GROMACS .gro file of C-alpha atoms in nm:
model
  269
    1UNK     CA    1  -1.898   1.019  -1.359
    2UNK     CA    2  -1.943   0.647  -1.289
    3UNK     CA    3  -1.611   0.462  -1.309
    4UNK     CA    4  -1.635   0.089  -1.361
    5UNK     CA    5  -1.421  -0.143  -1.569
    6UNK     CA    6  -1.539  -0.483  -1.689
    7UNK     CA    7  -1.376  -0.760  -1.484
    8UNK     CA    8  -1.247  -0.925  -1.802
    9UNK     CA    9  -1.032  -0.618  -1.871
   10UNK     CA   10  -0.889  -0.567  -1.521
   11UNK     CA   11  -0.580  -0.786  -1.567
   12UNK     CA   12  -0.475  -0.600  -1.883
   13UNK     CA   13  -0.529  -0.241  -1.767
   14UNK     CA   14  -0.242  -0.079  -1.571
   15UNK     CA   15  -0.336  -0.005  -1.212
   16UNK     CA   16  -0.179   0.341  -1.241
   17UNK     CA   17  -0.021   0.536  -1.524
   18UNK     CA   18   0.178   0.853  -1.461
   19UNK     CA   19   0.284   1.088  -1.738
   20UNK     CA   20   0.510   1.369  -1.621
   21UNK     CA   21   0.336   1.377  -1.281
   22UNK     CA   22   0.484   1.641  -1.055
   23UNK     CA   23   0.414   1.799  -0.719
   24UNK     CA   24   0.529   2.132  -0.578
   25UNK     CA   25   0.460   2.296  -0.244
   26UNK     CA   26   0.509   2.670  -0.276
   27UNK     CA   27   0.852   2.726  -0.429
   28UNK     CA   28   0.971   2.375  -0.342
   29UNK     CA   29   0.951   2.104  -0.606
   30UNK     CA   30   0.912   1.762  -0.444
   31UNK     CA   31   0.843   1.557  -0.758
   32UNK     CA   32   0.965   1.722  -1.079
   33UNK     CA   33   0.782   1.486  -1.316
   34UNK     CA   34   0.741   1.109  -1.293
   35UNK     CA   35   0.648   0.889  -1.587
   36UNK     CA   36   0.580   0.524  -1.507
   37UNK     CA   37   0.322   0.247  -1.516
   38UNK     CA   38   0.216   0.031  -1.220
   39UNK     CA   39   0.079  -0.314  -1.299
   40UNK     CA   40  -0.219  -0.476  -1.119
   41UNK     CA   41  -0.196  -0.783  -0.894
   42UNK     CA   42   0.169  -0.717  -0.805
   43UNK     CA   43   0.347  -0.569  -0.504
   44UNK     CA   44   0.541  -0.253  -0.583
   45UNK     CA   45   0.786  -0.121  -0.324
   46UNK     CA   46   0.871   0.250  -0.304
   47UNK     CA   47   1.220   0.289  -0.158
   48UNK     CA   48   1.472   0.568  -0.125
   49UNK     CA   49   1.625   0.807   0.128
   50UNK     CA   50   1.418   1.046   0.337
   51UNK     CA   51   1.285   1.338   0.137
   52UNK     CA   52   1.286   1.148  -0.193
   53UNK     CA   53   0.910   1.193  -0.245
   54UNK     CA   54   0.782   0.846  -0.153
   55UNK     CA   55   0.501   0.959   0.078
   56UNK     CA   56   0.405   1.242  -0.157
   57UNK     CA   57   0.372   0.996  -0.444
   58UNK     CA   58   0.162   0.746  -0.253
   59UNK     CA   59  -0.066   1.024  -0.127
   60UNK     CA   60  -0.125   1.131  -0.487
   61UNK     CA   61  -0.205   0.770  -0.580
   62UNK     CA   62  -0.457   0.773  -0.292
   63UNK     CA   63  -0.609   1.103  -0.410
   64UNK     CA   64  -0.503   1.270  -0.086
   65UNK     CA   65  -0.296   1.519  -0.286
   66UNK     CA   66  -0.360   1.659  -0.634
   67UNK     CA   67  -0.065   1.660  -0.876
   68UNK     CA   68   0.052   2.007  -0.971
   69UNK     CA   69   0.158   1.885  -1.313
   70UNK     CA   70   0.122   1.596  -1.555
   71UNK     CA   71  -0.146   1.330  -1.589
   72UNK     CA   72  -0.225   1.056  -1.337
   73UNK     CA   73  -0.462   0.774  -1.435
   74UNK     CA   74  -0.613   0.492  -1.230
   75UNK     CA   75  -0.740   0.188  -1.422
   76UNK     CA   76  -0.715   0.376  -1.751
   77UNK     CA   77  -0.905   0.686  -1.640
   78UNK     CA   78  -0.786   1.024  -1.513
   79UNK     CA   79  -0.783   0.992  -1.136
   80UNK     CA   80  -0.962   1.325  -1.088
   81UNK     CA   81  -1.259   1.215  -1.296
   82UNK     CA   82  -1.335   0.907  -1.086
   83UNK     CA   83  -1.658   0.911  -0.892
   84UNK     CA   84  -1.551   0.943  -0.524
   85UNK     CA   85  -1.759   0.642  -0.417
   86UNK     CA   86  -1.624   0.418  -0.692
   87UNK     CA   87  -1.267   0.524  -0.617
   88UNK     CA   88  -1.314   0.457  -0.245
   89UNK     CA   89  -1.438   0.108  -0.326
   90UNK     CA   90  -1.137   0.044  -0.550
   91UNK     CA   91  -0.845   0.186  -0.349
   92UNK     CA   92  -0.766   0.139   0.021
   93UNK     CA   93  -0.503   0.366   0.180
   94UNK     CA   94  -0.319   0.322   0.509
   95UNK     CA   95  -0.135   0.643   0.611
   96UNK     CA   96   0.196   0.639   0.792
   97UNK     CA   97   0.022   0.734   1.118
   98UNK     CA   98  -0.318   0.573   1.167
   99UNK     CA   99  -0.571   0.765   1.380
  100UNK     CA  100  -0.665   0.640   1.729
  101UNK     CA  101  -0.956   0.400   1.763
  102UNK     CA  102  -1.047   0.466   2.126
  103UNK     CA  103  -1.333   0.254   2.257
  104UNK     CA  104  -1.376   0.062   1.930
  105UNK     CA  105  -1.369  -0.314   1.903
  106UNK     CA  106  -1.181  -0.492   1.627
  107UNK     CA  107  -1.508  -0.577   1.449
  108UNK     CA  108  -1.631  -0.217   1.468
  109UNK     CA  109  -1.312  -0.079   1.315
  110UNK     CA  110  -1.298  -0.342   1.039
  111UNK     CA  111  -1.666  -0.274   0.960
  112UNK     CA  112  -1.573   0.087   0.873
  113UNK     CA  113  -1.420  -0.060   0.560
  114UNK     CA  114  -1.772  -0.121   0.430
  115UNK     CA  115  -1.863   0.249   0.451
  116UNK     CA  116  -1.787   0.316   0.080
  117UNK     CA  117  -2.042   0.048  -0.011
  118UNK     CA  118  -2.341   0.161   0.196
  119UNK     CA  119  -2.266   0.523   0.298
  120UNK     CA  120  -2.366   0.701   0.617
  121UNK     CA  121  -2.738   0.629   0.588
  122UNK     CA  122  -2.722   0.286   0.425
  123UNK     CA  123  -2.808  -0.040   0.596
  124UNK     CA  124  -2.533  -0.278   0.705
  125UNK     CA  125  -2.626  -0.589   0.508
  126UNK     CA  126  -2.553  -0.960   0.526
  127UNK     CA  127  -2.297  -0.910   0.250
  128UNK     CA  128  -2.125  -0.642   0.459
  129UNK     CA  129  -2.106  -0.884   0.753
  130UNK     CA  130  -1.967  -1.153   0.525
  131UNK     CA  131  -1.692  -0.922   0.398
  132UNK     CA  132  -1.598  -0.824   0.754
  133UNK     CA  133  -1.583  -1.189   0.858
  134UNK     CA  134  -1.368  -1.276   0.555
  135UNK     CA  135  -1.128  -0.992   0.633
  136UNK     CA  136  -1.097  -1.101   0.997
  137UNK     CA  137  -1.031  -1.460   0.892
  138UNK     CA  138  -0.776  -1.366   0.626
  139UNK     CA  139  -0.574  -1.157   0.873
  140UNK     CA  140  -0.594  -1.409   1.158
  141UNK     CA  141  -0.812  -1.185   1.371
  142UNK     CA  142  -1.129  -1.391   1.404
  143UNK     CA  143  -1.047  -1.459   1.769
  144UNK     CA  144  -0.992  -1.087   1.835
  145UNK     CA  145  -1.324  -0.958   1.705
  146UNK     CA  146  -1.455  -0.837   2.043
  147UNK     CA  147  -1.122  -0.703   2.172
  148UNK     CA  148  -1.067  -0.327   2.202
  149UNK     CA  149  -0.829  -0.201   1.935
  150UNK     CA  150  -0.639   0.027   2.173
  151UNK     CA  151  -0.562  -0.272   2.398
  152UNK     CA  152  -0.379  -0.459   2.120
  153UNK     CA  153  -0.008  -0.465   2.044
  154UNK     CA  154   0.131  -0.251   1.764
  155UNK     CA  155   0.153  -0.547   1.526
  156UNK     CA  156  -0.201  -0.656   1.603
  157UNK     CA  157  -0.335  -0.303   1.548
  158UNK     CA  158  -0.168  -0.289   1.208
  159UNK     CA  159  -0.337  -0.615   1.115
  160UNK     CA  160  -0.674  -0.467   1.218
  161UNK     CA  161  -0.619  -0.169   0.987
  162UNK     CA  162  -0.519  -0.407   0.708
  163UNK     CA  163  -0.837  -0.608   0.773
  164UNK     CA  164  -1.041  -0.287   0.742
  165UNK     CA  165  -0.880  -0.227   0.403
  166UNK     CA  166  -0.964  -0.580   0.293
  167UNK     CA  167  -1.326  -0.535   0.403
  168UNK     CA  168  -1.347  -0.260   0.140
  169UNK     CA  169  -1.324  -0.539  -0.118
  170UNK     CA  170  -1.065  -0.325  -0.292
  171UNK     CA  171  -0.846  -0.377  -0.599
  172UNK     CA  172  -0.550  -0.185  -0.463
  173UNK     CA  173  -0.372  -0.142  -0.128
  174UNK     CA  174  -0.162   0.170  -0.065
  175UNK     CA  175   0.055   0.138   0.245
  176UNK     CA  176   0.275   0.422   0.366
  177UNK     CA  177   0.548   0.275   0.589
  178UNK     CA  178   0.323   0.009   0.746
  179UNK     CA  179   0.614  -0.135   0.948
  180UNK     CA  180   0.771   0.187   1.081
  181UNK     CA  181   0.654   0.138   1.442
  182UNK     CA  182   0.695  -0.241   1.455
  183UNK     CA  183   0.975  -0.465   1.577
  184UNK     CA  184   1.154  -0.693   1.331
  185UNK     CA  185   0.929  -0.994   1.397
  186UNK     CA  186   0.608  -0.796   1.342
  187UNK     CA  187   0.756  -0.624   1.036
  188UNK     CA  188   0.819  -0.962   0.876
  189UNK     CA  189   0.474  -1.086   0.977
  190UNK     CA  190   0.296  -0.780   0.838
  191UNK     CA  191   0.476  -0.784   0.504
  192UNK     CA  192   0.438  -1.160   0.463
  193UNK     CA  193   0.065  -1.114   0.521
  194UNK     CA  194   0.048  -0.841   0.255
  195UNK     CA  195   0.227  -1.069   0.009
  196UNK     CA  196  -0.002  -1.364   0.085
  197UNK     CA  197  -0.315  -1.151   0.049
  198UNK     CA  198  -0.192  -1.002  -0.276
  199UNK     CA  199  -0.149  -1.351  -0.415
  200UNK     CA  200  -0.473  -1.502  -0.281
  201UNK     CA  201  -0.696  -1.203  -0.367
  202UNK     CA  202  -0.518  -1.080  -0.680
  203UNK     CA  203  -0.459  -0.740  -0.521
  204UNK     CA  204  -0.221  -0.476  -0.645
  205UNK     CA  205  -0.021  -0.303  -0.372
  206UNK     CA  206   0.212  -0.006  -0.347
  207UNK     CA  207   0.415  -0.006  -0.025
  208UNK     CA  208   0.653   0.262   0.106
  209UNK     CA  209   0.943   0.090   0.283
  210UNK     CA  210   1.270   0.207   0.437
  211UNK     CA  211   1.427  -0.137   0.474
  212UNK     CA  212   1.566  -0.235   0.133
  213UNK     CA  213   1.604  -0.598   0.243
  214UNK     CA  214   1.239  -0.619   0.344
  215UNK     CA  215   1.142  -0.465   0.011
  216UNK     CA  216   1.351  -0.718  -0.179
  217UNK     CA  217   1.195  -1.003   0.018
  218UNK     CA  218   0.828  -0.926  -0.050
  219UNK     CA  219   0.804  -0.701  -0.357
  220UNK     CA  220   0.767  -0.806  -0.719
  221UNK     CA  221   0.886  -0.467  -0.840
  222UNK     CA  222   1.098  -0.201  -0.669
  223UNK     CA  223   1.076   0.168  -0.757
  224UNK     CA  224   1.377   0.357  -0.624
  225UNK     CA  225   1.326   0.732  -0.578
  226UNK     CA  226   1.594   0.990  -0.511
  227UNK     CA  227   1.533   1.367  -0.506
  228UNK     CA  228   1.186   1.314  -0.652
  229UNK     CA  229   1.310   1.125  -0.957
  230UNK     CA  230   1.283   0.757  -1.047
  231UNK     CA  231   1.649   0.658  -1.020
  232UNK     CA  232   1.602   0.285  -1.082
  233UNK     CA  233   1.326   0.034  -1.127
  234UNK     CA  234   1.307  -0.343  -1.158
  235UNK     CA  235   1.281  -0.681  -0.993
  236UNK     CA  236   1.462  -0.711  -0.657
  237UNK     CA  237   1.758  -0.884  -0.823
  238UNK     CA  238   1.808  -0.584  -1.052
  239UNK     CA  239   1.798  -0.330  -0.768
  240UNK     CA  240   2.001  -0.525  -0.512
  241UNK     CA  241   2.336  -0.440  -0.665
  242UNK     CA  242   2.614  -0.246  -0.493
  243UNK     CA  243   2.637   0.021  -0.762
  244UNK     CA  244   2.260   0.084  -0.767
  245UNK     CA  245   2.227   0.103  -0.388
  246UNK     CA  246   2.533   0.327  -0.352
  247UNK     CA  247   2.384   0.571  -0.602
  248UNK     CA  248   2.045   0.552  -0.430
  249UNK     CA  249   2.156   0.598  -0.069
  250UNK     CA  250   2.489   0.776  -0.115
  251UNK     CA  251   2.698   0.524   0.081
  252UNK     CA  252   2.891   0.209   0.004
  253UNK     CA  253   2.682  -0.106   0.032
  254UNK     CA  254   2.773  -0.469  -0.023
  255UNK     CA  255   2.557  -0.765  -0.125
  256UNK     CA  256   2.570  -1.127  -0.014
  257UNK     CA  257   2.333  -1.419  -0.083
  258UNK     CA  258   2.099  -1.544   0.189
  259UNK     CA  259   2.244  -1.876   0.305
  260UNK     CA  260   1.909  -2.052   0.278
  261UNK     CA  261   1.730  -1.892  -0.016
  262UNK     CA  262   2.011  -1.730  -0.214
  263UNK     CA  263   1.815  -1.404  -0.211
  264UNK     CA  264   2.045  -1.096  -0.221
  265UNK     CA  265   2.087  -0.913   0.109
  266UNK     CA  266   2.238  -0.565   0.138
  267UNK     CA  267   2.465  -0.434   0.412
  268UNK     CA  268   2.654  -0.111   0.477
  269UNK     CA  269   3.026  -0.152   0.424
   0.00000   0.00000   0.00000
């Protein structure tokens, strides 16, 4: 089935809708049944303790896992009925552990993002080159185009993978712990870049994060999962409260305002 939505309707159609969506592996229930809506052109942070179902949920959003219950829709249509090519052009997914790119240059890896548009036997067109160049420019990698990916730092490699996702010309970014292997400076740089690109390109994004303060700094909406259930949801100011965080993480946490911005910052008491 061909799956296209008129551009005039994109801003009014939820990016994702979940109705009782669950996932079980054997006798173990990981997600008992989530019901929620995810809006387009906003950054949604998935937070919660280990084992809360964050990675399982984002893999279902990426069509890497099939729900074992409920209904999951992307852009108003059941996710399983989307044409694979159309879905690949609409959703870009970065797993927690990206595969090696041995012997590939930055440009070669970013160009793989155009695969959903021309396929294995299609010709790489001038438009494909333009999209690759735009992605390199938007991620600050234009000067790295001929460098080998495996010779770059961890933060630079993450930017290359993000550039590949942008080259897909996608509506939605799905990022599973994109900062897990980065130092604090590169974490902040990566997430600030995601926020800037979401704003400039009108992209929706769902990001799995462990650092609640990073999530509060860059996300428009925070979805807090615990034991596979949606424990809390809202703007950062609504989630960054001692009672909410104590229930989420099971330990006492305090809040104080950032001295420069006033933004709430959490700490363990």
